[in-house]
XYZ file of C-alpha atoms in Angstrom:
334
model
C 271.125 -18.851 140.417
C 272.653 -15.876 139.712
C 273.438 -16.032 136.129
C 272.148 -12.677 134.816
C 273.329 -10.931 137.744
C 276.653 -11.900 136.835
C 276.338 -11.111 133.630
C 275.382 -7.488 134.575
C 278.523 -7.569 136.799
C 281.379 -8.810 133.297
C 279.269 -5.894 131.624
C 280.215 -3.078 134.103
C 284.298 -4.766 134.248
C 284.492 -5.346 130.730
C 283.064 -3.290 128.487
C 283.922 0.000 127.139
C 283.389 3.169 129.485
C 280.854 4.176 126.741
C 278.806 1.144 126.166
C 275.149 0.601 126.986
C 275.173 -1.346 129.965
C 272.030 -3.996 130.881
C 271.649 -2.773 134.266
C 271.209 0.733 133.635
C 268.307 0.014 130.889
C 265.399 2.842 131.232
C 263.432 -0.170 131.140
C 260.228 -1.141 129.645
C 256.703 0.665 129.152
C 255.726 -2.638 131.442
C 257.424 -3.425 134.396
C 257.785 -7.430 134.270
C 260.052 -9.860 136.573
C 263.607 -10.005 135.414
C 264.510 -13.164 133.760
C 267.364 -15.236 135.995
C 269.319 -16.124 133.314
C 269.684 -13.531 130.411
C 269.840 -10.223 130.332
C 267.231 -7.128 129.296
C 269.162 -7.061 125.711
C 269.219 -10.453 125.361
C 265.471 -10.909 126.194
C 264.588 -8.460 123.709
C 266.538 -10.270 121.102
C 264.866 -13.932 121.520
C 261.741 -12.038 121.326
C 262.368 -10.779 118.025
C 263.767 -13.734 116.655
C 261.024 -15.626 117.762
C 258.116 -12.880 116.505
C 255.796 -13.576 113.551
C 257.181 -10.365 111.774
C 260.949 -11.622 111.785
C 259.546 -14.828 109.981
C 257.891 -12.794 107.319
C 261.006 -11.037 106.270
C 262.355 -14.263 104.637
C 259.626 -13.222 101.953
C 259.966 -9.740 101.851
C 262.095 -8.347 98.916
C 265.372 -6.725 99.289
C 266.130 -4.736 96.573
C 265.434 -7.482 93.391
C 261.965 -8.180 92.655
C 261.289 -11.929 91.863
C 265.248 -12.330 91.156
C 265.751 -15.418 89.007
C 268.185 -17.512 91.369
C 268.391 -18.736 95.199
C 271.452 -16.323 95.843
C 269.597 -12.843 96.097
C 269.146 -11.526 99.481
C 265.934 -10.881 101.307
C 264.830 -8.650 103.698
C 265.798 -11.368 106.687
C 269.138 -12.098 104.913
C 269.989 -8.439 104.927
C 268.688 -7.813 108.544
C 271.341 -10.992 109.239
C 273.898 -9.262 107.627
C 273.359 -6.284 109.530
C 273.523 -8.043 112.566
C 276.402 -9.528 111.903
C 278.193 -6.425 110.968
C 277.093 -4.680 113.877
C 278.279 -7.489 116.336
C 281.679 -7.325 114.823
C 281.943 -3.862 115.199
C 280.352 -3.829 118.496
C 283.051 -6.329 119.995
C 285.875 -4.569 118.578
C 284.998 -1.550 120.609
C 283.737 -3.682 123.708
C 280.102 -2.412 123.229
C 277.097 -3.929 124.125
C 276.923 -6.925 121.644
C 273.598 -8.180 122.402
C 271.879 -4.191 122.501
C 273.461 -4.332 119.141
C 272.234 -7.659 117.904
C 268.950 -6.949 119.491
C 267.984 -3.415 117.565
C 269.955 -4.729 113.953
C 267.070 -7.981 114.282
C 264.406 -5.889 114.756
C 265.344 -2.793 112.413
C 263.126 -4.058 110.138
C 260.475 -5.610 111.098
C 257.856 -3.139 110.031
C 259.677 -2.671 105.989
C 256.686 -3.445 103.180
C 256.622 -5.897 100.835
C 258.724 -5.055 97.816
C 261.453 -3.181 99.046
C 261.185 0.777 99.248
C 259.352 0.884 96.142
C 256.645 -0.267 98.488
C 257.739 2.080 101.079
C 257.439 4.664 98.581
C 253.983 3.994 97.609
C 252.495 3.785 101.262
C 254.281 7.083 101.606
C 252.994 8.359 98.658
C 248.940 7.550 99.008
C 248.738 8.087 102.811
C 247.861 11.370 104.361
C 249.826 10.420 107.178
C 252.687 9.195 105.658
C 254.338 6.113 105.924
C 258.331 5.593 107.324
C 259.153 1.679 107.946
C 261.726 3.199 110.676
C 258.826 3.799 112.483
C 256.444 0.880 111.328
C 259.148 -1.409 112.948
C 258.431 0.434 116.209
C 254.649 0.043 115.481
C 254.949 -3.308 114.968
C 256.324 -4.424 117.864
C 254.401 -1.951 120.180
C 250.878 -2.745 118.786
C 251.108 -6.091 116.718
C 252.481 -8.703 117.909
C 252.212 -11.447 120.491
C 248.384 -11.045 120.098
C 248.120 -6.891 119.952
C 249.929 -6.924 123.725
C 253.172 -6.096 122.184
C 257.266 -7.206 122.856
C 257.683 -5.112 125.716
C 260.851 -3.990 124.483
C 263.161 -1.841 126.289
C 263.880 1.715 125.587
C 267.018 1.514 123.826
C 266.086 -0.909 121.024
C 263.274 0.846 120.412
C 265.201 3.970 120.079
C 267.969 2.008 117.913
C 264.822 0.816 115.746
C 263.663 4.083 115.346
C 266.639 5.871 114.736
C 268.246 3.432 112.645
C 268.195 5.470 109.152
C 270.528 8.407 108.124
C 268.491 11.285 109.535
C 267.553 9.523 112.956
C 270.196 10.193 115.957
C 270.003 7.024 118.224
C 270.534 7.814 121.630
C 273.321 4.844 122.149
C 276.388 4.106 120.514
C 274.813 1.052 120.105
C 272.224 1.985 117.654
C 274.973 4.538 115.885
C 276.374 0.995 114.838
C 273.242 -0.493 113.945
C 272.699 3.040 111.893
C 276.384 2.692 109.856
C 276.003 -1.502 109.824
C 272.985 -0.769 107.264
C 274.051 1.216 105.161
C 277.710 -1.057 104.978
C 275.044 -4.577 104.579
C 272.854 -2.935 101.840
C 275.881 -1.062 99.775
C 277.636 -4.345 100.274
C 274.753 -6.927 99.362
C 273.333 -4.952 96.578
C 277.004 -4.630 94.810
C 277.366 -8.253 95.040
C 273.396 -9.458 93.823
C 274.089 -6.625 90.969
C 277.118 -8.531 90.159
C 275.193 -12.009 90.036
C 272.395 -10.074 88.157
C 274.692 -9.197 85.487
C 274.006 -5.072 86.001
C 277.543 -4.399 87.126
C 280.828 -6.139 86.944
C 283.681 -5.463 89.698
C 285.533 -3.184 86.845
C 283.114 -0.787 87.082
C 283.843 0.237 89.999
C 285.587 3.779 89.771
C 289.194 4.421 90.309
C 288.804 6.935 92.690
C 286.571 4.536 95.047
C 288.412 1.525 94.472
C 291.705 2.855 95.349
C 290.329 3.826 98.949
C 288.470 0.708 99.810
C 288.594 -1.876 97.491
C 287.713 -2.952 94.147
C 286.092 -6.459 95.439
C 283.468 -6.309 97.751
C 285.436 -8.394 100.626
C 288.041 -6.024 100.350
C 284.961 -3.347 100.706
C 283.417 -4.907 103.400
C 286.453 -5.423 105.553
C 287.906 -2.022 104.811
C 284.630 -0.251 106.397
C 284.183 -2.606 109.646
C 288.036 -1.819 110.018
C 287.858 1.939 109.680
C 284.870 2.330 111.948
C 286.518 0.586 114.959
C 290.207 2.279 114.217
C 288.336 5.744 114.127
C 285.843 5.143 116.935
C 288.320 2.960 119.203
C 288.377 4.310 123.152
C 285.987 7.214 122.028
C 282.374 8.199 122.731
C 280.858 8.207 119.247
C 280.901 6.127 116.191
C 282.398 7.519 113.186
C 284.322 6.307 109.756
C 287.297 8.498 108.568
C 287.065 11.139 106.183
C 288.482 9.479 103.244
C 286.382 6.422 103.727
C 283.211 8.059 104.777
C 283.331 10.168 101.369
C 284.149 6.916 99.055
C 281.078 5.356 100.703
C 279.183 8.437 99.438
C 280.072 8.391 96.210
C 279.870 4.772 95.836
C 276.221 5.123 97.352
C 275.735 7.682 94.120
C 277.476 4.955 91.903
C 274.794 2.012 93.459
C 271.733 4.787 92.454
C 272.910 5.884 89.402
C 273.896 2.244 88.226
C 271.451 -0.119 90.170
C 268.956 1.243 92.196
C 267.814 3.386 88.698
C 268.040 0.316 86.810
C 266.053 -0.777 84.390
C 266.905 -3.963 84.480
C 266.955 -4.136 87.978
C 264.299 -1.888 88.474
C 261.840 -2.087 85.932
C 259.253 -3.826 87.503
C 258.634 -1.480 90.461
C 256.216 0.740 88.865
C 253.694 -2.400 89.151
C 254.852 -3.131 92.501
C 253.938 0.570 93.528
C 250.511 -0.056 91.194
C 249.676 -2.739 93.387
C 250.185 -1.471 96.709
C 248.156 1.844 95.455
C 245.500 -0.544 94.428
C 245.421 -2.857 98.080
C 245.273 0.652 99.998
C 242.592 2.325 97.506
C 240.471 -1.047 98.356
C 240.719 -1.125 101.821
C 240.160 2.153 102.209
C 236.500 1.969 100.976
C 235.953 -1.909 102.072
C 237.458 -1.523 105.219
C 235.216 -4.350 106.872
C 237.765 -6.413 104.926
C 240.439 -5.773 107.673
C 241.333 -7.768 110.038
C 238.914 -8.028 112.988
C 242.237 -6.783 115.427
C 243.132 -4.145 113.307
C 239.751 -3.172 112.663
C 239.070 -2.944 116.530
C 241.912 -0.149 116.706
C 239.866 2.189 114.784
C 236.937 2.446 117.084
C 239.774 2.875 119.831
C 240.263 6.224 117.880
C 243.155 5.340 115.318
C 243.086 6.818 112.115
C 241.872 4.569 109.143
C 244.505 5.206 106.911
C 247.101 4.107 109.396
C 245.544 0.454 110.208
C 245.409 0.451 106.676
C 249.197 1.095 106.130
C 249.647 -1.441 109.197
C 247.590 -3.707 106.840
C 249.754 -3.727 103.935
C 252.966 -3.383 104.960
C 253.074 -6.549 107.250
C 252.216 -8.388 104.137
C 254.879 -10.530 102.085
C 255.403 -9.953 98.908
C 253.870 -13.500 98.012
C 250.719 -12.183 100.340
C 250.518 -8.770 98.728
C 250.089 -10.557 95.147
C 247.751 -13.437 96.453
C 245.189 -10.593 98.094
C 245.543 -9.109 95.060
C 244.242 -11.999 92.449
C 241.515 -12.516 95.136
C 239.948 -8.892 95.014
C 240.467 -8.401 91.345
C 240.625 -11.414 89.336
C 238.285 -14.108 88.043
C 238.431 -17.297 90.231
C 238.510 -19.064 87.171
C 241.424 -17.460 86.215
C 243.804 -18.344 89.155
C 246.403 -20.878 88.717
């Protein structure tokens, strides 16, 4: 059969002068035999899908701790809505669609439990710092399938890495991924803020509305549209001016309104407690690791990374379970 090699072949007539094509991969840090029917891109997606860290994000929080409802997102229901996003965008401009699909599934697979306040406190007690951009990375390199790793190829790994603001991915490919997050979280977190009662769809302001919406379909439409109409037949990915500066200032409107909240927030300070507390414990009991990840410190790596690798694989219903079992009575456990 030569299904993939046709595959390769519509890539190279079809798509976009600029796109990422299959064929011309840099490959993988381990050469392996080509599949026969799917592609390098495509590979690398099923193995995300199908990795133990892409389950756990169905129990990792988004941006509402314990939300009271079934309608909040997650950390997998945002990564899906990234994905999505992405694909659209990617088609419109006859990109690689499953390089796209591929690095918005596994953007986050290294994120902690509790959002970014648990992001923030990994950051915060570790010498070394902690980045979930480049956890993800870690992740797959070190952690799964058994410690051997995805194998992924070089461009979702760079898309992964390079996924937030600061990072440059080295495809246009990941520049979606890059502007698909920051459209999914704006996006979902207006919407759960709405169901949460924090904001109502008057509040947004005039001056933001009047550019790309006041609902957040209209939102959501109006910055998949602008993207492709600015970055149509070009070589990089970019929104318009005007729309580009109301998503900025409706980014300060979500921080200043929700992502400050009380109400929406006001729990985090015990979620960043906690996570202080699991990485103070390990730290001086680290016999308590796992056996895998203790291994990788006699193969030289530092402590205090395993022990970020640790904690920020854990769901949030893990985090709180290890918890109870370090520091509370047995008798006291429901």
């Amino acid at each position: 059969m030569l299904v993939r090699e046709n595959l390769e072949q519509w890539e190279k007539e079809y798509l976009s002068e600029y796109a990422c094509h299959s064929v011309d991969s840099k490959g993988r840090s381990r050469e392996e035999e080509q599949c026969d029917i799917r592609t390098v891109f495509q590979r690398d997606r099923d193995r995300i899908i199908h990795c133990k860290s892409f389950r756990r994000l169905k129990d990792k929080t988004q941006v509402f701790l314990t939300p009271e409802g079934d309608h909040y997102r997650t950390r997998l229901t945002h990564t899906l809505e990234v994905s999505q996003n992405a694909r659209t965008i990617a088609k419109a401009l006859r990109l690689n669609e499953d390089l796209v699909e591929a690095i918005a599934l596994g953007h986050d697979l290294g994120h902690t439990p509790f959002g970014h306040a648990g992001e923030r406190a990994l950051d915060r007690v570790c010498p070394l710092g902690f980045e979930h951009n480049a956890q993800s990375v870690r992740t797959v390199e070190l952690f799964e399938k058994d410690g051997h790793g995805l194998n992924l190829t070089y461009e979702v790994k760079d898309g992964i890495l390079n996924h937030q603001t600061k990072g440059i991915p080295s495809t246009l490919e990941g520049k979606i991924v890059r502007f698909s997050d920051k459209i999914a979280y704006i996006h979902h977190d207006m919407d759960d803020a709405i169901r949460g009662g924090i904001l109502k769809e008057e509040d947004i302001p005039k001056e933001i509305g009047d550019v790309i919406g006041y609902t957040c379909g209209q939102r959501l439409d109006h910055f998949i549209h602008d993207i492709v109409s600015t970055s149509h037949g070009k070589d990089y990915i970019l929104m318009s001016e005007p729309v580009a500066e109301a998503m900025s200032k409706l980014r300060q409107f979500m921080f200043e309104n929700v992502y400050t909240n009380p109400k929406a927030k006001g729990e985090e300070g015990k979620a960043e407690m906690l996570i202080e507390i699991l990485y103070d414990y390990h730290m001086k009991h680290k016999d308590k690791l796992p056996k895998d990840m203790l291994a990788l410190t006699e193969q030289g790596e530092p402590l205090e990374r395993i022990v970020c690798d640790y904690i920020s694989a854990m769901t949030d219903r893990f985090a709180i379970a290890k918890f109870e079992e370090i520091y509370m009575p047995i008798a006291w456990h429901g």
